[in-house]
Each structure stands twice: as C-alpha cells, then as structure tokens.
PDB file of C-alpha atoms in Angstrom:
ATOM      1  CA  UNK A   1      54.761 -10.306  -3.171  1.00  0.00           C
ATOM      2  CA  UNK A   2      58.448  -8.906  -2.804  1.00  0.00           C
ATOM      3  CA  UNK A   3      59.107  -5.700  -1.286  1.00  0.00           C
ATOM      4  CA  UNK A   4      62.426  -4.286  -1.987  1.00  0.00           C
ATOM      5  CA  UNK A   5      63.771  -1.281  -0.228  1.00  0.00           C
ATOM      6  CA  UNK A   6      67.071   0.319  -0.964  1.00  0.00           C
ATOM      7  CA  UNK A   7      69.107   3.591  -1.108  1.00  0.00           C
ATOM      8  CA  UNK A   8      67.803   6.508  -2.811  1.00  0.00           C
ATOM      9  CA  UNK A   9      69.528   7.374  -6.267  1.00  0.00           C
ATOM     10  CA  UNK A  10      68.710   6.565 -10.482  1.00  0.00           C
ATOM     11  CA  UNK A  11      71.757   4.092 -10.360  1.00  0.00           C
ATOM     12  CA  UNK A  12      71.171   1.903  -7.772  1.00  0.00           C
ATOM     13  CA  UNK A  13      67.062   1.751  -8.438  1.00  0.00           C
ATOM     14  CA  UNK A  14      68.398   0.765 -12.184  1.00  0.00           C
ATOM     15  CA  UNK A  15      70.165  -1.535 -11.290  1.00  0.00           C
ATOM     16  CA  UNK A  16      68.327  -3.664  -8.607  1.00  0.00           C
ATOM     17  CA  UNK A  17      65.334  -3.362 -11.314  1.00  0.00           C
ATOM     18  CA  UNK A  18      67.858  -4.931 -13.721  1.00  0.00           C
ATOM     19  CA  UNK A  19      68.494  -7.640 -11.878  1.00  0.00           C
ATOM     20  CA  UNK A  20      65.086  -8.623 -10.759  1.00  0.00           C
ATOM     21  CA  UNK A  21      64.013  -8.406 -15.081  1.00  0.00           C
ATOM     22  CA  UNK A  22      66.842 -10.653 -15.456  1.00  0.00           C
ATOM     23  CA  UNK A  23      65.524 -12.649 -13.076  1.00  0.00           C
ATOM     24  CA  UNK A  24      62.189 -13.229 -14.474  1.00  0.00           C
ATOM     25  CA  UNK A  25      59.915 -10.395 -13.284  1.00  0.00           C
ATOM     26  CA  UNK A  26      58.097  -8.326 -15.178  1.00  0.00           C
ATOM     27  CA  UNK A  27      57.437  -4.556 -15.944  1.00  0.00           C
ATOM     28  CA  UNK A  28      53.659  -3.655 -14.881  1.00  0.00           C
ATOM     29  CA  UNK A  29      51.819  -1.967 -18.226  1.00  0.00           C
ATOM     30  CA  UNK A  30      50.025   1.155 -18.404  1.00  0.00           C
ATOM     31  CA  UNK A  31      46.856   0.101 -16.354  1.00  0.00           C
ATOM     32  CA  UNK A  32      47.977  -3.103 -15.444  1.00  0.00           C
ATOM     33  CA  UNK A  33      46.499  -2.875 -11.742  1.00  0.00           C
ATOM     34  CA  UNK A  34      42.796  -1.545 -13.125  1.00  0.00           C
ATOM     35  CA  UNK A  35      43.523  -4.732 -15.248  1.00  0.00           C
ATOM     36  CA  UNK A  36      43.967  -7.148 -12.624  1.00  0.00           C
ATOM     37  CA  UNK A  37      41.344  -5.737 -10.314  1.00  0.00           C
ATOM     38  CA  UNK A  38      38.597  -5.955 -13.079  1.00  0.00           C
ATOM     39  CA  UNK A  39      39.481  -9.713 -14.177  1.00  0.00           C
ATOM     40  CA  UNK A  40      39.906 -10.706 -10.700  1.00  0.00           C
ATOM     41  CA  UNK A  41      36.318  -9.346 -10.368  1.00  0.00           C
ATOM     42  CA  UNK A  42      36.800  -6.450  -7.877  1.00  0.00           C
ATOM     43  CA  UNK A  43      35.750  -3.918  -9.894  1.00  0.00           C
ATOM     44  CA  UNK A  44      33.301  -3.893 -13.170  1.00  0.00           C
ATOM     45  CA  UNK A  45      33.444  -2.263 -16.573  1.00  0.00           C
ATOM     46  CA  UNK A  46      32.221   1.516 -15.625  1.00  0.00           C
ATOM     47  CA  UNK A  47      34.699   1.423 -12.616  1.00  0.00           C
ATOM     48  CA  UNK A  48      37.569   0.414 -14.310  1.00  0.00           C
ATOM     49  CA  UNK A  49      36.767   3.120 -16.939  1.00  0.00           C
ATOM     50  CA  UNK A  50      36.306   5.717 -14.450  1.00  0.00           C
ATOM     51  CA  UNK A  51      40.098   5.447 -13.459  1.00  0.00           C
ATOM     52  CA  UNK A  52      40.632   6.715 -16.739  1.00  0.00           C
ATOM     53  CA  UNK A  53      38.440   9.630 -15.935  1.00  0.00           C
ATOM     54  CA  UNK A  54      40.100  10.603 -13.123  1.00  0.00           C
ATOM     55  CA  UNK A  55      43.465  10.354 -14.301  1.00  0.00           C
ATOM     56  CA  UNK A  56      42.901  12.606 -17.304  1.00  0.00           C
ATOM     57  CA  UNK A  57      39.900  15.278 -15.938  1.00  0.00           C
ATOM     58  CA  UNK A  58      40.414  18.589 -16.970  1.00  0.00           C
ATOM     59  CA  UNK A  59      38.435  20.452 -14.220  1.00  0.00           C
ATOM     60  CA  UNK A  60      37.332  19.743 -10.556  1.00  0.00           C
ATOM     61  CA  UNK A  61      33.979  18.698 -11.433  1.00  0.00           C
ATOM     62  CA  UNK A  62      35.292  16.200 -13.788  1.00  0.00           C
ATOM     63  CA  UNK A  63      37.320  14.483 -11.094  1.00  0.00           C
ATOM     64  CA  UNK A  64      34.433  13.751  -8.681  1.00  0.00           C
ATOM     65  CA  UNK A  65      32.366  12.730 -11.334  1.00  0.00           C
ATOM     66  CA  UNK A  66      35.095  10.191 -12.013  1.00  0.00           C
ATOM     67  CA  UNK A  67      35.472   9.476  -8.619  1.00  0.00           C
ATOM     68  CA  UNK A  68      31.356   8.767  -7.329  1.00  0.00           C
ATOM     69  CA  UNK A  69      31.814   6.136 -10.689  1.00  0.00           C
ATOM     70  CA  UNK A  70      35.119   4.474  -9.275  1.00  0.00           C
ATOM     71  CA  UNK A  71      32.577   4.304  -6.306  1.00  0.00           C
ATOM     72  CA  UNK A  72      30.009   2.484  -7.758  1.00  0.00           C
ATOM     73  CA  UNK A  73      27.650   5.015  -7.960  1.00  0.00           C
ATOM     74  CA  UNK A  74      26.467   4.740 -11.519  1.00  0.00           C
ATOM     75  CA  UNK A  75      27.167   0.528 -11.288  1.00  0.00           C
ATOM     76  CA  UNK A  76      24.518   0.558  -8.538  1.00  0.00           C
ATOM     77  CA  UNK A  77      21.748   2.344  -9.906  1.00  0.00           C
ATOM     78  CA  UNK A  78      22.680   0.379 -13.275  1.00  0.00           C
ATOM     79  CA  UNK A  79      22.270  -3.292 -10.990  1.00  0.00           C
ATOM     80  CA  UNK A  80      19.129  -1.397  -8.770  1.00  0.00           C
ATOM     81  CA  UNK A  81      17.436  -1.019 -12.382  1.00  0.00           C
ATOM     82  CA  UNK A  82      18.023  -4.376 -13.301  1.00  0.00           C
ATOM     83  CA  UNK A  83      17.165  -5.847 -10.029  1.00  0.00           C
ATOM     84  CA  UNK A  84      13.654  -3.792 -10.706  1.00  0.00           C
ATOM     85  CA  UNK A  85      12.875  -5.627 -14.009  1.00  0.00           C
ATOM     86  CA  UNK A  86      13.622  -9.169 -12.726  1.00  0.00           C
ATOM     87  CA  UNK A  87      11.565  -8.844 -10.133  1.00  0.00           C
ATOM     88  CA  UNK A  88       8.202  -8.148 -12.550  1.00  0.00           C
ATOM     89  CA  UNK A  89       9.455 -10.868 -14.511  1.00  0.00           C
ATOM     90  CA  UNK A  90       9.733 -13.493 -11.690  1.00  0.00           C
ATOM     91  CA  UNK A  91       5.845 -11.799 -10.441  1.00  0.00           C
ATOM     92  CA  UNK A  92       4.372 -12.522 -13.900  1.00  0.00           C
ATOM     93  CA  UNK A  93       6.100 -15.854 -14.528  1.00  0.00           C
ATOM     94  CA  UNK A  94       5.217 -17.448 -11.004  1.00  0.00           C
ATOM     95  CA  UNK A  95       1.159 -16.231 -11.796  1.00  0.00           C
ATOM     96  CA  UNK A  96       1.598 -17.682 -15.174  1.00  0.00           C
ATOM     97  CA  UNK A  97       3.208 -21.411 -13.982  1.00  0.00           C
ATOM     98  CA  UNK A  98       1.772 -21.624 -10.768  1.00  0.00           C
ATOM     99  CA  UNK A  99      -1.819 -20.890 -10.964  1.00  0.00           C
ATOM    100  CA  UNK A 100      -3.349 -23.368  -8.794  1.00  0.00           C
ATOM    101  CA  UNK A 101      -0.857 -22.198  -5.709  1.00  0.00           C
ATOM    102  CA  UNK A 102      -2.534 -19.584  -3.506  1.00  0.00           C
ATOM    103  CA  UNK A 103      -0.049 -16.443  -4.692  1.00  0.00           C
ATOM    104  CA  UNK A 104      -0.923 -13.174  -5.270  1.00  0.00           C
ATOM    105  CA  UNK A 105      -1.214 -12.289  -8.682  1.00  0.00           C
ATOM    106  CA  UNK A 106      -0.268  -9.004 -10.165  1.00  0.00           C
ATOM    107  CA  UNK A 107      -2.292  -7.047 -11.934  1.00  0.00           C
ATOM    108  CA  UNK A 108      -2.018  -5.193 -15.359  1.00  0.00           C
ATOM    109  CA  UNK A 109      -2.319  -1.961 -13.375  1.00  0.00           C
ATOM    110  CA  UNK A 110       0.797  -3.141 -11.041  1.00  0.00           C
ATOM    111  CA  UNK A 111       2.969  -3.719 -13.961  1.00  0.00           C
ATOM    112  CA  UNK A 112       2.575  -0.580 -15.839  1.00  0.00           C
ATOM    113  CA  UNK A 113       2.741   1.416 -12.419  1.00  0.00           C
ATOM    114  CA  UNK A 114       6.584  -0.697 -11.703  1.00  0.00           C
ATOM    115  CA  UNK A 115       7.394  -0.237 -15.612  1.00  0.00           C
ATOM    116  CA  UNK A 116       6.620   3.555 -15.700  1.00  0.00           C
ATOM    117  CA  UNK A 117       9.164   3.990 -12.464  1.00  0.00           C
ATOM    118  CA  UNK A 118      11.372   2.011 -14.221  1.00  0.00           C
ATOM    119  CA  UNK A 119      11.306   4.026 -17.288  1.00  0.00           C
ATOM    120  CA  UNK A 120      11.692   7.300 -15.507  1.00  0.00           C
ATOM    121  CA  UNK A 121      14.700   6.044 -14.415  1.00  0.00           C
ATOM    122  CA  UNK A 122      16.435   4.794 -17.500  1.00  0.00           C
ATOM    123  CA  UNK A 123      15.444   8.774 -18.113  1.00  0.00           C
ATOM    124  CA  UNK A 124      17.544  10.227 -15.147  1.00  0.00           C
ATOM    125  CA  UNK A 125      19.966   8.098 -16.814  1.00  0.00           C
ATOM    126  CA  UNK A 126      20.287   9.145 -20.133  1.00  0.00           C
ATOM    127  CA  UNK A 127      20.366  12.613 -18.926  1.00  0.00           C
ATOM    128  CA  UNK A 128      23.033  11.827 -16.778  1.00  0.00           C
ATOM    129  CA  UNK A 129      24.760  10.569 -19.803  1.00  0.00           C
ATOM    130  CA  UNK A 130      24.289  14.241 -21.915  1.00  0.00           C
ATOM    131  CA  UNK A 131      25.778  15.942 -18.657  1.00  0.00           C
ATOM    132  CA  UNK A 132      28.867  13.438 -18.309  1.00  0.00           C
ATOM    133  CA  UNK A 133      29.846  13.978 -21.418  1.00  0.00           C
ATOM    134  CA  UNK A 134      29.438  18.009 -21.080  1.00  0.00           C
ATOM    135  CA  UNK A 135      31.484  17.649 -17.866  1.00  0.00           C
ATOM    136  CA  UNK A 136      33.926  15.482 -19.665  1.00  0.00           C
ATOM    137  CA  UNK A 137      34.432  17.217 -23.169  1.00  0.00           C
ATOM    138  CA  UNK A 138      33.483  20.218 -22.231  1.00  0.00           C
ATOM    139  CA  UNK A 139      30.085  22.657 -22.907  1.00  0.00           C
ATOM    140  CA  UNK A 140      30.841  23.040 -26.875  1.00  0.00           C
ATOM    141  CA  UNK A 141      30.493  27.252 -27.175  1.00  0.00           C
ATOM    142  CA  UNK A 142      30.393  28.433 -30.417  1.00  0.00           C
ATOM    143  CA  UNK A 143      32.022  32.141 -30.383  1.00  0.00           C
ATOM    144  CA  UNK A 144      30.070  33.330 -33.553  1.00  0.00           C
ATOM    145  CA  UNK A 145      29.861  37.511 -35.066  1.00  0.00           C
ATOM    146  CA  UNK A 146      30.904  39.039 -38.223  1.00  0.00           C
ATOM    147  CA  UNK A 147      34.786  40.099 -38.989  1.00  0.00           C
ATOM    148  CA  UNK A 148      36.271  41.908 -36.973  1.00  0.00           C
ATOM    149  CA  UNK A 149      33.959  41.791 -34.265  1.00  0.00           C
ATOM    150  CA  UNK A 150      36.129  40.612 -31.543  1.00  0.00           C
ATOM    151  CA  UNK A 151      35.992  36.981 -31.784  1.00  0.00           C
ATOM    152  CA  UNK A 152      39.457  36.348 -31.553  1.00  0.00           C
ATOM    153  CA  UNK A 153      39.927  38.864 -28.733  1.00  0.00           C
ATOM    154  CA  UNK A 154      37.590  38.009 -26.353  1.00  0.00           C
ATOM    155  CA  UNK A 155      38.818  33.904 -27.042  1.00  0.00           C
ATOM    156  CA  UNK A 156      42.707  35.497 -26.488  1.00  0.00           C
ATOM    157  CA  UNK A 157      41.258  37.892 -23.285  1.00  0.00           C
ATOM    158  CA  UNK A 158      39.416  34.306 -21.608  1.00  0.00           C
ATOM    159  CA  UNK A 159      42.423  32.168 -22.102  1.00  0.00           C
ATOM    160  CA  UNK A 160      44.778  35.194 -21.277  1.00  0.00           C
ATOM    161  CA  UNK A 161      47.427  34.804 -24.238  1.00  0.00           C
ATOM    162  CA  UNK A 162      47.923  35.565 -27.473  1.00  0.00           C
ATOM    163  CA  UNK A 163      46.180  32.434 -29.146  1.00  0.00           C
ATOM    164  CA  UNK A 164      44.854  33.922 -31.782  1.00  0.00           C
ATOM    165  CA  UNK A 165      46.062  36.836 -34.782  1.00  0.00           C
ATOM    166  CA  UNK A 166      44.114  39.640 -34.193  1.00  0.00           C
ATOM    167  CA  UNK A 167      44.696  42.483 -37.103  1.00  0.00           C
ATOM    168  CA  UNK A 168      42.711  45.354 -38.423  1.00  0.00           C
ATOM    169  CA  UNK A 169      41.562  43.427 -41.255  1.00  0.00           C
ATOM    170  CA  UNK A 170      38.709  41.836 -41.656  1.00  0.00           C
ATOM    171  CA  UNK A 171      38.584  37.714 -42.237  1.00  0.00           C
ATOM    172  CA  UNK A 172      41.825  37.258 -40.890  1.00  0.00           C
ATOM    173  CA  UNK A 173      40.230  33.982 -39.430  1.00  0.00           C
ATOM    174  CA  UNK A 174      39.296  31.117 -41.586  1.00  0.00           C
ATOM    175  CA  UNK A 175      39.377  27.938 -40.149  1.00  0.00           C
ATOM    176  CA  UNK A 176      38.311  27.458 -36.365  1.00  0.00           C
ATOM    177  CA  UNK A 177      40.781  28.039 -33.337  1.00  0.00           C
ATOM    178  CA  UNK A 178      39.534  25.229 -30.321  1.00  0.00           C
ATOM    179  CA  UNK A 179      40.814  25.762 -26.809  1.00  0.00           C
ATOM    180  CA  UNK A 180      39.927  24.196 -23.774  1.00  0.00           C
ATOM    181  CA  UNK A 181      39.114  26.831 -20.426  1.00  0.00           C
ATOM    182  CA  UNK A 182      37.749  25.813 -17.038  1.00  0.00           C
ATOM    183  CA  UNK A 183      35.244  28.543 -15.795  1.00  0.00           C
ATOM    184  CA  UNK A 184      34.184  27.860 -11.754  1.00  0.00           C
ATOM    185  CA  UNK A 185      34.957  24.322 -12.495  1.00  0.00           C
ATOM    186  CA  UNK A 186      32.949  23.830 -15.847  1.00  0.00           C
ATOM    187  CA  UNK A 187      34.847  23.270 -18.667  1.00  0.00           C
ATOM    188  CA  UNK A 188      34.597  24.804 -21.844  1.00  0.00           C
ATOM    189  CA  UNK A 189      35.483  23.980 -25.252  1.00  0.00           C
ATOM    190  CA  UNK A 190      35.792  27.167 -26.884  1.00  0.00           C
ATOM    191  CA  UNK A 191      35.792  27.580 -30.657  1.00  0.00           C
ATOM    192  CA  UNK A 192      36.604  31.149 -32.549  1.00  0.00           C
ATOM    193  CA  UNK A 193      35.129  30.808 -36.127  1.00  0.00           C
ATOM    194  CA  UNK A 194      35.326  32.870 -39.313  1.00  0.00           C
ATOM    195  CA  UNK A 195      33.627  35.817 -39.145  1.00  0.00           C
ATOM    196  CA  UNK A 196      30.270  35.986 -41.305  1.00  0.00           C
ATOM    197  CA  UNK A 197      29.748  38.104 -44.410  1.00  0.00           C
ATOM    198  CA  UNK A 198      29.564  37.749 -47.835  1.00  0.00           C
ATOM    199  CA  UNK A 199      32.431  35.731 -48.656  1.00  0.00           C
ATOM    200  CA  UNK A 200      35.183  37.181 -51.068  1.00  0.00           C
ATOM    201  CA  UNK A 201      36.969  33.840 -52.379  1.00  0.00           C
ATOM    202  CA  UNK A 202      36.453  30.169 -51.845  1.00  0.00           C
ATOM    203  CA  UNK A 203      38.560  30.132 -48.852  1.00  0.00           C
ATOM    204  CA  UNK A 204      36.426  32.319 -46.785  1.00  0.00           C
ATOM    205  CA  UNK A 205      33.473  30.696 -48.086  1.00  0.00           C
ATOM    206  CA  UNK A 206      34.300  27.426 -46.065  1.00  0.00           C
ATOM    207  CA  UNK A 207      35.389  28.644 -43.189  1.00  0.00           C
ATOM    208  CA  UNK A 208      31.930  30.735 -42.940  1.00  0.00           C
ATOM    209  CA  UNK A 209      30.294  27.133 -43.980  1.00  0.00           C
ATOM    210  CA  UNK A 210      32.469  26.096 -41.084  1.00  0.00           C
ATOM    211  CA  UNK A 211      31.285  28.394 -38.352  1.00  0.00           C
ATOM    212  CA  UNK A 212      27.692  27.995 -39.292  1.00  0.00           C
ATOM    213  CA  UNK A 213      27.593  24.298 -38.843  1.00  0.00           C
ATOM    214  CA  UNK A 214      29.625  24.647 -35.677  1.00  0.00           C
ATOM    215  CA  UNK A 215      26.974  26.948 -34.231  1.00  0.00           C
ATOM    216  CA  UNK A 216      23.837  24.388 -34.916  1.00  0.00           C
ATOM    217  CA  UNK A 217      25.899  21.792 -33.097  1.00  0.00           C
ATOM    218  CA  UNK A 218      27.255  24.377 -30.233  1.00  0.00           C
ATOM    219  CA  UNK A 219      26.064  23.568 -26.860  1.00  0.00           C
ATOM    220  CA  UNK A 220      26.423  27.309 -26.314  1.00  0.00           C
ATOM    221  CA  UNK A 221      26.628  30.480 -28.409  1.00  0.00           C
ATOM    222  CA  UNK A 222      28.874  33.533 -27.604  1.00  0.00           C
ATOM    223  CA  UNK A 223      27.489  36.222 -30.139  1.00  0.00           C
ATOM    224  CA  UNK A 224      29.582  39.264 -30.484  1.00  0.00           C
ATOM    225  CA  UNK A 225      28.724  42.329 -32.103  1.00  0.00           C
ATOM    226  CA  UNK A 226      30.293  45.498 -33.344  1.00  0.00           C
ATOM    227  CA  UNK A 227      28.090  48.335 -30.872  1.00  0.00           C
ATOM    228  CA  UNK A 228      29.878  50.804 -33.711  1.00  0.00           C
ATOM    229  CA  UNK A 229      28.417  49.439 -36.573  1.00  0.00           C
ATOM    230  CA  UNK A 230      24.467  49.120 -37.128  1.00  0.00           C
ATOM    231  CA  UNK A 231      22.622  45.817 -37.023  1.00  0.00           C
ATOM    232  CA  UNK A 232      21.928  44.368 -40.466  1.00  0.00           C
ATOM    233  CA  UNK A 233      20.317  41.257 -41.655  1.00  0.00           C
ATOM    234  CA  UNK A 234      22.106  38.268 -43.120  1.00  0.00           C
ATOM    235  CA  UNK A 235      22.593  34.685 -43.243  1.00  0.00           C
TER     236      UNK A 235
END
C-alpha cells in the first residue's frame, strides 16, 4: 500500500492521480472495497448487501437495521439455525450407523421437540423479512376517498409543498401521485389516487381501477371523507 500526501487544491490532486494511472494503478469502482472484503472472505453475502442499505436508507430506522446486518446479526442467527439442523442430523445418523456402540439414541419425541424450535425460528425470520422490507420501502398507505375529498391536500399538507393540483373540480386526479415521508422514523410510501365515483369517460375509469387495486395491496389505508356531504354506498 502507498500513501500519498500532498497540498490541498483540484490541480495538484489531478495531477499526482494522473501520474500514478499512468503509472499503472488503478481507479477503485463503485463498491470495490465491499468487493474485496467479501471475496477475501471477511464478510458474507447479507453483509456485503447491507452496505448498500446503509448507504441509501431513507429514515433512521432504516440505517440501524442496515447496520445490526453489516454486524452479523441476521448472518448469525442464519449459521445458529443451520448449526441446529446438523446437529439432529449427525444424532440420527450416528444411532443409525453405530448401533452396537453404547450412545444415546434419540428419540422420535426429541426430534420433533428440536424441529418445532427450529421451525419457530425460520418463523421469527420470515417475519423479520415482511418488516425489513416495510422499513426499507416504506409502509405502502393507500390515501383513498371520493373527489374532492381532500386527498391531494392532506398528501400536499404531510409533505408540506405543493405536490399535487388541488382545484374545485372534481377528478382532477387520475393517475396516482407516490411520495416518500418519514414519520418518527418510519417511512412511508404515500400514494394519492383518483377519487371514486361513477366514472364519466374511460380515463377516469382507470385511474378509479387504479386506486382500487392499490388499496387491496396498501399496507395502510388513509380514508378521507367529505363531513359536508352524507355517507352513501358505492363500490
């Protein structure tokens, strides 16, 4: 390794880097170091994603959940896991092959007990999973009422700027607006929709299809109504 230290100043850092490119080094790529330190085997696959994590989190929360996996957190409870099931496997294979040596032999009872921990958790761990990737995407909410409801203001009041035209009129939005907000360190994906009515051209009519299928995927729903306006039924 080469350490090279020299004035401050664009020019002169140019230039020195010129020379040592001319001079056979090389620029390091984007993740070149995570590169190195996962072929070299320092860290493993998980870790070496987690950098990415970090580097691009959008809320507090998303950073430390980045930073427990650049840890080895997740990689441990992944090799504890694993450790778990070899061990019932080396149990039942020594009872099989080596009957006529005086080892204990486990039971039916013993390996459904170990399996059923196991399982419980490969559980914790898939929920884990759901809640990374609401931490990392953000909650999905859904911001769902009829036209002219406020949709669009209350998305415009939470992100505090004009994102979206707000008019008089009703169904002045057709296709979805998405914005990203962190709220206490959650992060939200918000998504204004078309408002829903009877559609009055074919337009309308998708973006209604739109902002119906959005809210049966939605993590969370914001419904808004109209307090001046009574209650009817429609779907």
């Amino acid at each position: 390794m080469c350490e090279i230290n020299s004035h401050g100043g664009n020019i002169i850092v140019k230039r020195i880097l010129e020379i040592c490119l001319k001079n056979g080094a090389q620029l390091a790529e984007p993740g070149e170091f995570t590169k190195r330190a996962f072929l070299n085997g320092r860290i493993d696959l998980l870790q070496a994603e987690s950098v990415m994590d970090v580097i691009h989190a959008k809320s507090e929360r998303e950073a430390k959940t980045g930073i427990k996996q650049l840890e080895g957190v997740l990689s441990k409870k992944i090799a504890e896991i694993k450790q778990n099931i070899l061990d019932i496997m080396v149990n039942i294979e020594v009872s099989i092959d080596y009957p006529e040596y005086d080892v204990d032999g486990v039971t039916n009872n013993q390996i459904l007990k170990s399996l059923e921990i196991i399982e419980e958790k490969l559980r914790k761990l898939e929920k884990s999973f759901d809640n990374g990737k609401m931490i990392k995407e953000g909650i999905k909410t859904a911001i769902i009422g009829k036209p002219n409801a406020g949709k669009s203001s209350l998305l415009n009041a939470i992100l505090k700027e004009e994102r979206a035209i707000v008019t008089e009129f009703e169904g002045t939005t057709r296709d979805t607006i998405e914005e990203m907000v962190t709220i206490e360190g959650i992060p939200l994906k918000l998504i204004d929709t078309a408002g829903i009515r009877q559609a009055k051209d074919e337009v309308e009519k998708i973006g209604i299809a739109k902002a119906k299928e959005i809210a049966k995927d939605a993590d969370l729903i914001i419904a808004i109504f109209d307090s001046s306006k009574e209650l009817t039924r429609r779907r």
